[in-house]
Short mmCIF file of C-alpha atoms and ligand atoms in Angstrom, two decimals:
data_model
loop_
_atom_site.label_atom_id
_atom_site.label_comp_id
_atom_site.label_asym_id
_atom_site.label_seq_id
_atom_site.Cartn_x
_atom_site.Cartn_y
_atom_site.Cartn_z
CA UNK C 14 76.86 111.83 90.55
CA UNK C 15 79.30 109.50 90.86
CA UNK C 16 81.08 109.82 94.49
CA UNK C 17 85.16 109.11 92.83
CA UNK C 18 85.65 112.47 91.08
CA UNK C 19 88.65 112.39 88.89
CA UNK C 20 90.85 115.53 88.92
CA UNK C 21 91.48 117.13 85.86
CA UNK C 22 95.48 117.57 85.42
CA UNK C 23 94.54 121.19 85.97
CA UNK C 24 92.84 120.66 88.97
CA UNK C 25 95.18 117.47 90.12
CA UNK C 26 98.26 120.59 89.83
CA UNK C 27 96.30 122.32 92.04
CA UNK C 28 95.68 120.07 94.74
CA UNK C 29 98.23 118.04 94.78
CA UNK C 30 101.20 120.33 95.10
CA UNK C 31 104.08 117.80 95.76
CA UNK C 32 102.75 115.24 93.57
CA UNK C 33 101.89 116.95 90.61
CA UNK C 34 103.75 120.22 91.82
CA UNK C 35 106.62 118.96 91.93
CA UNK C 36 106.71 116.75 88.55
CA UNK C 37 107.44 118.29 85.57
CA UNK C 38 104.58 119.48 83.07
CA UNK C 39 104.22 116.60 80.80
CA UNK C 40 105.40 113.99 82.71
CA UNK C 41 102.64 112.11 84.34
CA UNK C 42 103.07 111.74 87.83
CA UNK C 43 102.48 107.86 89.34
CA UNK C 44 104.94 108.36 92.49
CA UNK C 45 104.16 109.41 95.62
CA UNK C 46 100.84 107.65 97.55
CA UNK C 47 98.27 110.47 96.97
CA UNK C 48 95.07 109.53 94.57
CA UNK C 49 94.12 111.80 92.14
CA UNK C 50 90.26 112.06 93.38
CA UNK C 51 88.59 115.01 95.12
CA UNK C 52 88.68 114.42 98.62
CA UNK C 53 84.86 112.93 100.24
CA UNK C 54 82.12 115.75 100.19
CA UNK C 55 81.36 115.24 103.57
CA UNK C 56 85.16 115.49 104.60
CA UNK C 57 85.67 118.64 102.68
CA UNK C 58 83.00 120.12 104.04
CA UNK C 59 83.62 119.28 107.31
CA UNK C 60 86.92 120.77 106.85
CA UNK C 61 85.12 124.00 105.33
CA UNK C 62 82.91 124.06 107.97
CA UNK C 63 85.22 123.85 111.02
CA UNK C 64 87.39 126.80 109.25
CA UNK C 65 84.09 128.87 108.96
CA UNK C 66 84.02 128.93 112.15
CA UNK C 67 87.74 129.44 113.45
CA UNK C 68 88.38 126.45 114.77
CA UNK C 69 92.21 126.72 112.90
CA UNK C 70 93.02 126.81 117.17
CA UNK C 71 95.11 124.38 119.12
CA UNK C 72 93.37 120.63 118.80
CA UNK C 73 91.39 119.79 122.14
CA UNK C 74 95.11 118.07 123.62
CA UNK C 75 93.00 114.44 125.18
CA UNK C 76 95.66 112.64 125.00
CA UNK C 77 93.49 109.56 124.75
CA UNK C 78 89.90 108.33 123.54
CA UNK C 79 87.50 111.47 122.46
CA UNK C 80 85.35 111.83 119.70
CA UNK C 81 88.63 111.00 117.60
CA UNK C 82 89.30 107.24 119.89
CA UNK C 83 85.16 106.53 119.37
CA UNK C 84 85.18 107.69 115.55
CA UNK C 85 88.28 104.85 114.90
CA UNK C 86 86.87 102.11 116.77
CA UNK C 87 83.40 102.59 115.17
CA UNK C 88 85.09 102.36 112.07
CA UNK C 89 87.43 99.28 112.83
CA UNK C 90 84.66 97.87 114.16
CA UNK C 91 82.48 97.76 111.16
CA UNK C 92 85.47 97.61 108.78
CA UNK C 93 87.32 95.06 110.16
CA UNK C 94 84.98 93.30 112.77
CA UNK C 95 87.70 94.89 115.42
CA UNK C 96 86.84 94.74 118.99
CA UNK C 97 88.86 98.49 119.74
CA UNK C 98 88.34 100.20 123.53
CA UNK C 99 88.13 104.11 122.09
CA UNK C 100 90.05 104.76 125.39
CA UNK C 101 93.31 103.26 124.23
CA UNK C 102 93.22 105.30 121.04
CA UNK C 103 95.40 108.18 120.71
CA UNK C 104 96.43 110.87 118.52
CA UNK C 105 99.83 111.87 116.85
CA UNK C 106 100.52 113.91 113.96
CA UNK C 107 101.00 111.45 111.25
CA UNK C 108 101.87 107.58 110.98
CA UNK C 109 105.67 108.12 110.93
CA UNK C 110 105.62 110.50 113.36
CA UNK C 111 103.48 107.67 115.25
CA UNK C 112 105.79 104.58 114.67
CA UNK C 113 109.12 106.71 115.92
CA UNK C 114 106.56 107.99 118.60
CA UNK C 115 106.03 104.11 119.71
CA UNK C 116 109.91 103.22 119.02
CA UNK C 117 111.16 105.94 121.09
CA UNK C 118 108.41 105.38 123.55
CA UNK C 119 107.90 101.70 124.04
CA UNK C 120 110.58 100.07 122.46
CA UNK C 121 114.16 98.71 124.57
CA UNK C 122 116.67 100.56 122.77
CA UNK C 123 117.81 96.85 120.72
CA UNK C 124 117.36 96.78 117.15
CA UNK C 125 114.74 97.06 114.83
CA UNK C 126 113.81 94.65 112.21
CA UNK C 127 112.90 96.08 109.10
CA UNK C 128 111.10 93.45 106.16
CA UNK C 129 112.40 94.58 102.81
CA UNK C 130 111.31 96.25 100.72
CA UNK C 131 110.25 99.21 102.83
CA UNK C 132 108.38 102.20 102.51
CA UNK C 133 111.23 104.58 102.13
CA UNK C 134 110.58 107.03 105.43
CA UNK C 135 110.51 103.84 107.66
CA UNK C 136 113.86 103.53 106.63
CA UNK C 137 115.12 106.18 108.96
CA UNK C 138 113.51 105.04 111.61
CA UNK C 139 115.69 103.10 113.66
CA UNK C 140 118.99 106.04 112.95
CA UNK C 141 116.70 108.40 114.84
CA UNK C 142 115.54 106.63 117.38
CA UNK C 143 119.53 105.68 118.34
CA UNK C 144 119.24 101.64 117.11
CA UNK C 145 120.20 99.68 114.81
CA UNK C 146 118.06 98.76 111.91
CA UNK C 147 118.59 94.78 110.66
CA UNK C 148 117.17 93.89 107.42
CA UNK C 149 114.75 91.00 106.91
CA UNK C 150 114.76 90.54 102.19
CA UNK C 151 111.98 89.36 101.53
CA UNK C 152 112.54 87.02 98.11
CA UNK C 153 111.57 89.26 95.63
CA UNK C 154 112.02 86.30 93.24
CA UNK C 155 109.21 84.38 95.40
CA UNK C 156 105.81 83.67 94.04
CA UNK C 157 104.65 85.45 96.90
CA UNK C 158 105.64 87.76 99.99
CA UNK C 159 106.49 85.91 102.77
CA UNK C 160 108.40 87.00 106.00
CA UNK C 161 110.85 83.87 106.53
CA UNK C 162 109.68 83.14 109.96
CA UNK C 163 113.08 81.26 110.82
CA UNK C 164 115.45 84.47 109.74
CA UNK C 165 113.46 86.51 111.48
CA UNK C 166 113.72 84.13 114.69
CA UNK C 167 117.29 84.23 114.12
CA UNK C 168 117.47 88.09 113.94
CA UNK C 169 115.54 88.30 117.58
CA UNK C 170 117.78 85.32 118.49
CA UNK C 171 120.93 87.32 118.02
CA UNK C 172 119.13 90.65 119.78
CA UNK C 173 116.81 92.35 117.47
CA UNK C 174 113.58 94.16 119.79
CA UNK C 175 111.37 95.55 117.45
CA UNK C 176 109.53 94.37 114.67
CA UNK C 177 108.32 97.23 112.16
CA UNK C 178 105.91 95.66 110.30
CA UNK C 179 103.25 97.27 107.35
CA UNK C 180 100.31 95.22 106.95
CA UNK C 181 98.60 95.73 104.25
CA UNK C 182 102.08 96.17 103.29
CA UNK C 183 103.39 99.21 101.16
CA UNK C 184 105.12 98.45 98.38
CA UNK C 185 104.32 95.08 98.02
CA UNK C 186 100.91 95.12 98.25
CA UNK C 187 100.40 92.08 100.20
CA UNK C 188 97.87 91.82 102.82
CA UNK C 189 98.85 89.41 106.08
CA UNK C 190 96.51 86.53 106.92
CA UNK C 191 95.58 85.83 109.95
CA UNK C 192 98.16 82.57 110.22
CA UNK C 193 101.37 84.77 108.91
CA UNK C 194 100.54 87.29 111.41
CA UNK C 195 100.07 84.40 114.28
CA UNK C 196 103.44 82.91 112.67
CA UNK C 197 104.91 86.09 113.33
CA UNK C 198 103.68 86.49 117.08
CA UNK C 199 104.94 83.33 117.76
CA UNK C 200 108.33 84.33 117.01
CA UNK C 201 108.49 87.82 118.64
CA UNK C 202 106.87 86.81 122.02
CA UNK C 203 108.91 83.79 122.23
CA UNK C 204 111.83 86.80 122.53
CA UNK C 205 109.91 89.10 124.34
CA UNK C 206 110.33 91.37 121.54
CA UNK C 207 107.51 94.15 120.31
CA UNK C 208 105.70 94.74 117.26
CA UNK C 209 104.80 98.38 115.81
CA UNK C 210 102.41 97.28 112.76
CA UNK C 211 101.65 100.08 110.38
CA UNK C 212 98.02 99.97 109.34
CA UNK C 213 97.70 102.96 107.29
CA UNK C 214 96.77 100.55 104.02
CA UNK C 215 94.50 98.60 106.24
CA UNK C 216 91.05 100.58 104.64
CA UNK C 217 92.53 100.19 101.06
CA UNK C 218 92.55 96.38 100.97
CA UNK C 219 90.84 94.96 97.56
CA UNK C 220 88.29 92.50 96.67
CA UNK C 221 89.43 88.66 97.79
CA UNK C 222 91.62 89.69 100.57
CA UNK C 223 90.63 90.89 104.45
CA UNK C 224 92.52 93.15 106.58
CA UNK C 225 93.31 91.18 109.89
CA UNK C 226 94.24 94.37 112.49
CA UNK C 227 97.45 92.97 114.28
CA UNK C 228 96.11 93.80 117.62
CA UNK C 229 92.69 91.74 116.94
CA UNK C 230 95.06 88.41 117.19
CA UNK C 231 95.38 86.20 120.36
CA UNK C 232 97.62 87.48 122.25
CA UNK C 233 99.03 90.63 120.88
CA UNK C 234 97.80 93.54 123.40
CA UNK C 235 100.69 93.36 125.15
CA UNK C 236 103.46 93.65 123.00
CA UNK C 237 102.20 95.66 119.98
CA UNK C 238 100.86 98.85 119.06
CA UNK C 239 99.22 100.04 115.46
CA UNK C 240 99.81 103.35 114.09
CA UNK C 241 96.39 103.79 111.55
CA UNK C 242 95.34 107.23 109.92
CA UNK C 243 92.22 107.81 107.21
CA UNK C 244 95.58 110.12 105.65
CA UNK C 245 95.94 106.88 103.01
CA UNK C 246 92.46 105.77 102.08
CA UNK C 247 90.82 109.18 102.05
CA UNK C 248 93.39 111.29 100.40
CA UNK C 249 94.03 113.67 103.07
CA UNK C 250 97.77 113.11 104.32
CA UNK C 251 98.30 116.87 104.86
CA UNK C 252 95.19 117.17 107.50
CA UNK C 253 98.17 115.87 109.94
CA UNK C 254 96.06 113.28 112.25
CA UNK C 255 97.53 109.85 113.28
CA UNK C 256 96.36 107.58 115.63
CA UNK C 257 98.31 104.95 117.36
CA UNK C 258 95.83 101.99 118.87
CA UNK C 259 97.66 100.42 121.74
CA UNK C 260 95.95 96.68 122.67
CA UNK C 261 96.30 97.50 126.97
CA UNK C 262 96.11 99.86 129.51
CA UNK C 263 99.23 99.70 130.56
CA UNK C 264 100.81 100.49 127.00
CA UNK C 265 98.13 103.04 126.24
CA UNK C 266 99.26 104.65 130.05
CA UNK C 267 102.48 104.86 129.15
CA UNK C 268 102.66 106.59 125.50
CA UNK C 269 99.58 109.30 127.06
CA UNK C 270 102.21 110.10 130.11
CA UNK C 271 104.95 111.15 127.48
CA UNK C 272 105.77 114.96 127.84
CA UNK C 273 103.88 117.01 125.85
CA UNK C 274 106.58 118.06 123.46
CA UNK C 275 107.34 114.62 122.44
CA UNK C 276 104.24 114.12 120.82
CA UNK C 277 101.74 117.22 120.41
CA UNK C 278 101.88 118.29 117.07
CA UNK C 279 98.47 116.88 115.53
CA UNK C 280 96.23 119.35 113.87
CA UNK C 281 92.51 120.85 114.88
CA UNK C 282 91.55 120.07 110.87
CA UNK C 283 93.30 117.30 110.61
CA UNK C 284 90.98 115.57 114.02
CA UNK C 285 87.83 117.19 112.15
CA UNK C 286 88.71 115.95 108.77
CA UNK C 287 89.27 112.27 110.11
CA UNK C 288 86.23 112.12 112.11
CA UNK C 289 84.32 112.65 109.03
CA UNK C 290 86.39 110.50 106.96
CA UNK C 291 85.70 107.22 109.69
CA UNK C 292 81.86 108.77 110.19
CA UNK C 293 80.80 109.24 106.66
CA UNK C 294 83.22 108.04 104.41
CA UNK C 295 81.79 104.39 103.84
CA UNK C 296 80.00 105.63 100.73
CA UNK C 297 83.09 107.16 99.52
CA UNK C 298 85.39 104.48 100.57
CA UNK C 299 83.53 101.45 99.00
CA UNK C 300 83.59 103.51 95.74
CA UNK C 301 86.92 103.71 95.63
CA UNK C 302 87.53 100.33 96.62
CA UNK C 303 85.68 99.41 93.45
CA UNK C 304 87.44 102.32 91.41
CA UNK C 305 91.08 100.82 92.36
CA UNK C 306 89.87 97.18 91.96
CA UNK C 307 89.20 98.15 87.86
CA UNK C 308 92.47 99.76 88.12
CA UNK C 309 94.02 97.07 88.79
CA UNK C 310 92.36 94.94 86.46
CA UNK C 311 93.07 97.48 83.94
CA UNK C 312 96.83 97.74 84.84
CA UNK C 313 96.85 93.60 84.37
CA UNK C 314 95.57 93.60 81.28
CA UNK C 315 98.07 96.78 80.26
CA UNK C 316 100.91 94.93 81.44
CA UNK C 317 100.03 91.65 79.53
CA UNK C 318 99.77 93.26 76.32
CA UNK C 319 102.32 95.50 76.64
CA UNK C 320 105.10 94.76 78.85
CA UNK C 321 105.04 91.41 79.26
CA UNK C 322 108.16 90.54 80.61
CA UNK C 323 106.44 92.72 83.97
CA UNK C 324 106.52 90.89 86.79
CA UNK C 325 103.89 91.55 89.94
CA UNK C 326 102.34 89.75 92.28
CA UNK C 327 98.68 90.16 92.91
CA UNK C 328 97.92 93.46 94.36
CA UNK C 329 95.96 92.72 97.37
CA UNK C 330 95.66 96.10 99.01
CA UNK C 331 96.71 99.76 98.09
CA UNK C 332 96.98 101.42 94.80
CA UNK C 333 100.48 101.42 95.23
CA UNK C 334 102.00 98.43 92.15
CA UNK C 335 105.34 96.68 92.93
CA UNK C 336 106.25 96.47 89.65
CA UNK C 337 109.62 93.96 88.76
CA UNK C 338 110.84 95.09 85.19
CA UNK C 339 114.29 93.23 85.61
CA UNK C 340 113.60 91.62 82.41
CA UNK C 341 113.83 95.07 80.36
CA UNK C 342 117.78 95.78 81.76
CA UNK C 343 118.04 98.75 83.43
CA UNK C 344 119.26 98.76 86.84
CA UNK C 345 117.27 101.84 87.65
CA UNK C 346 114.10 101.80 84.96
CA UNK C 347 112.53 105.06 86.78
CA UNK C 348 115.30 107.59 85.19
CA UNK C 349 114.18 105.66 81.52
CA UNK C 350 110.42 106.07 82.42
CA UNK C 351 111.04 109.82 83.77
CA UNK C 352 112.54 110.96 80.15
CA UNK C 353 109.70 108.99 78.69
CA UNK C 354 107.14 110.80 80.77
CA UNK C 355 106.08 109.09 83.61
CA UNK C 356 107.35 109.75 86.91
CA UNK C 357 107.34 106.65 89.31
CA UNK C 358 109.36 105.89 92.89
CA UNK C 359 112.16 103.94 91.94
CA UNK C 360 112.77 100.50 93.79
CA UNK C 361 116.04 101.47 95.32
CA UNK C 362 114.44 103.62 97.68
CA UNK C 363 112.79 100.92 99.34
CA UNK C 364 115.50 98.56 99.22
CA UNK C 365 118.65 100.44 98.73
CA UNK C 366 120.59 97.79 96.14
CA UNK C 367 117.70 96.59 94.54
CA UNK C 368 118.16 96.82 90.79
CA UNK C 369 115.21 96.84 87.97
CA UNK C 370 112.31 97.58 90.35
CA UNK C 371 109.84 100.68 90.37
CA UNK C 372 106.72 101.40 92.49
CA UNK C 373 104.02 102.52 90.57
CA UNK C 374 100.89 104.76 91.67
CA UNK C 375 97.48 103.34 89.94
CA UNK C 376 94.93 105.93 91.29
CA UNK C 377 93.99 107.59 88.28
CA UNK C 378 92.02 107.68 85.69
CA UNK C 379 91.54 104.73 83.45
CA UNK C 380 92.78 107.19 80.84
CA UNK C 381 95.88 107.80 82.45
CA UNK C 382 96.59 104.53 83.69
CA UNK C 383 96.40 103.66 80.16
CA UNK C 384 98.50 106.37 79.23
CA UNK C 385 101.30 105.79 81.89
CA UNK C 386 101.82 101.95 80.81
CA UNK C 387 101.96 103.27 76.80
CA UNK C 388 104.66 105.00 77.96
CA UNK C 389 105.88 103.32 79.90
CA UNK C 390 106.35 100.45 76.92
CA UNK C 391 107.89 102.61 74.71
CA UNK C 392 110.85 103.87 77.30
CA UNK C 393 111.48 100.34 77.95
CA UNK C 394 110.97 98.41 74.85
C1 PLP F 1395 103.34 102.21 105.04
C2 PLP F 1395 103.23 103.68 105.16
N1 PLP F 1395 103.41 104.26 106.36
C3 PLP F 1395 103.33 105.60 106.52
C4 PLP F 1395 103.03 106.41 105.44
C5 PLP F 1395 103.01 107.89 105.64
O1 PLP F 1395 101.99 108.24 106.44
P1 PLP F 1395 101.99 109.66 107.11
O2 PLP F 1395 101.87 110.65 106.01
O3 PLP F 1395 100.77 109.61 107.98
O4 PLP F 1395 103.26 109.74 107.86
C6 PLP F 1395 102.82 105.86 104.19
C7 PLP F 1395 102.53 106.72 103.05
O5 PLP F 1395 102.36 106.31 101.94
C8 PLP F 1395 102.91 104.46 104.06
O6 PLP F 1395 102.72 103.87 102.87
#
């Protein structure tokens, strides 16, 4: 049988109760980053399993290393070659939850640079935590996503802290090498500034590109931490279990002595469903990785035929398409595609101003996908 099940749209209503729940019947809904594939056997029936047997209790509360901190750094090690100590692994309830976790936590109270365009939650970020938040554009008329290493020097020159960064990055789908990232550490250490890299994407990265863990370059233990969850590349965001993978001792000491209440809220199903995800999800995982890398083929060839005025750059990671249909005139093309009967995240919410822009979801079925860019032709054209 083959291991990526696609849901029915019966089943996908089902399951996926804000994604499909919350999208009108006949509109097809490409929006929000949730696949629609059953979740791994072997997670689901952990899952099953643990509930069986009551454990819907309080989570065991180690605040560091575990059977969770050994399950992630068995995994990074043979995903990403990743030399991780399980010791300075430790839980929090999601990845946002983990990034404000390390902001509040870690972070002088300066502000935070935040690359655009942005996964829309991470723009909050910086109100919450009580600092400022200082864009960084990234060209979206360049050939290819690049930080500008001298405005970003010149944003930590004038008193930015804190770099957010999302590597792979979500919506662009760009995955850092290992010289951007070392381009990037250059020019936050020479500030003595910090780095929070979300690595949520960092499973999901396609055929011809690797996924270089911030932390595994010279010299970054001491100023960064990355917040990583199997929520993205397993499908299982609403098991609740983050982990944030600090580089030192010292920074790993200082986020596990944090009171209780300011970070406690992981789940007992969420730890159980991610242990199984990082323990026997390899299967599962390269079969999607195949799945999505037709998909995007597919959406290529979609887009060529028929919108070709489309622009993207090469989707390197996720199944999340940054999709530029300036050419087509309308400032916000997700309303058009909505009343034509797809439902995608419009642009602006990643970068508030940006006209013409949508973000579209690719993990379907073929069918679908085929179905969503017919559409999605005939709104625009
Ligand atoms: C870059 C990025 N960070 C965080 C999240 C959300 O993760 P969580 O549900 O664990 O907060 C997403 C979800 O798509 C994401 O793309």
């Amino acid at each position: 049988m083959a291991l990526i099940r696609d849901l029915t749209d019966d089943e996908a209503r089902a399951a996926l109760v804000n994604k499909w729940g919350d999208t009108e019947p006949g509109v097809i809904p490409a929006w929000v980053a949730e696949m629609d594939y059953a979740v791994a056997e072997p997670i689901t029936a952990a899952v099953i399993a643990a509930v069986e047997r009551g454990e819907v209790s309080y989570p065991l509360y180690l605040r560091s290393g575990g059977a969770l901190g050994a399950a992630y750094a068995r995994f990074a090690e043979r995903h990403y070659g990743e030399q991780v100590d399980p010791e300075r692994v430790l839980p929090t309830a999601d990845v946002t939850f983990g990034v404000r976790t390390a902001l509040d936590v870690l972070s002088d109270p300066g502000p935070m640079v935040l690359p655009l365009p942005a996964y829309d939650p991470q723009h909050g970020l910086a109100q919450i935590t009580h600092r400022e938040q200082w864009d960084l554009p990234v060209d979206p008329d360049g050939a290819s996503y690049v930080v500008d290493l001298d405005a970003l020097d010149a944003l930590f020159a004038k008193g930015a802290r804190t770099l957010l960064l999302t590597q792979p990055h979500n919506p662009a789908g760009h995955v850092h090498t290992r010289a951007e990232l070392e381009g990037i550490r250059d020019v936050v250490t020479r500030h003595g500034g910090r780095v929070i890299s979300d690595e949520i994407h960092g499973a999901l990265v396609l055929p011809g590109a690797e996924h270089v863990p911030y932390l595994s370059i010279e010299g970054a233990a001491d100023h960064a931490v990355a917040v990583v969850a199997a929520s993205k590349a397993f499908n299982i965001p609403g098991l609740k279990c983050a982990q944030i993978v600090t580089g030192d001792d010292a920074t790993r000491d200082v986020l596990r002595d944090i009171p209780m209440a300011q970070n406690e809220s992981w789940g007992s199903l969420g730890v159980v469903g991610t242990i199984a995800a990082y323990e026997q999800g390899d299967a599962w995982l390269a079969a999607l990785i195949e799945r999505l890398d037709q998909q995007r083929s597919l959406l290529r060839q979609l887009l060529a035929e028929q919108l070709p005025d489309a622009r993207m750059r090469p989707l390197e990671a996720t199944y999340l398409a940054w999709v530029d249909l300036r050419a087509y005139g309308h400032d916000d093309p997700s309303t058009v595609l909505r009343r034509g009967g797809v439902r995608v995240s419009p642009g602006h919410g990643y970068w508030p101003g940006l006209t013409g822009h949508v973000r579209l979801n690719i993990a379907t079925s073929p069918d679908r996908l085929t179905e969503i860019v017919r559409r999605m032709a005939a709104a625009l054209t």
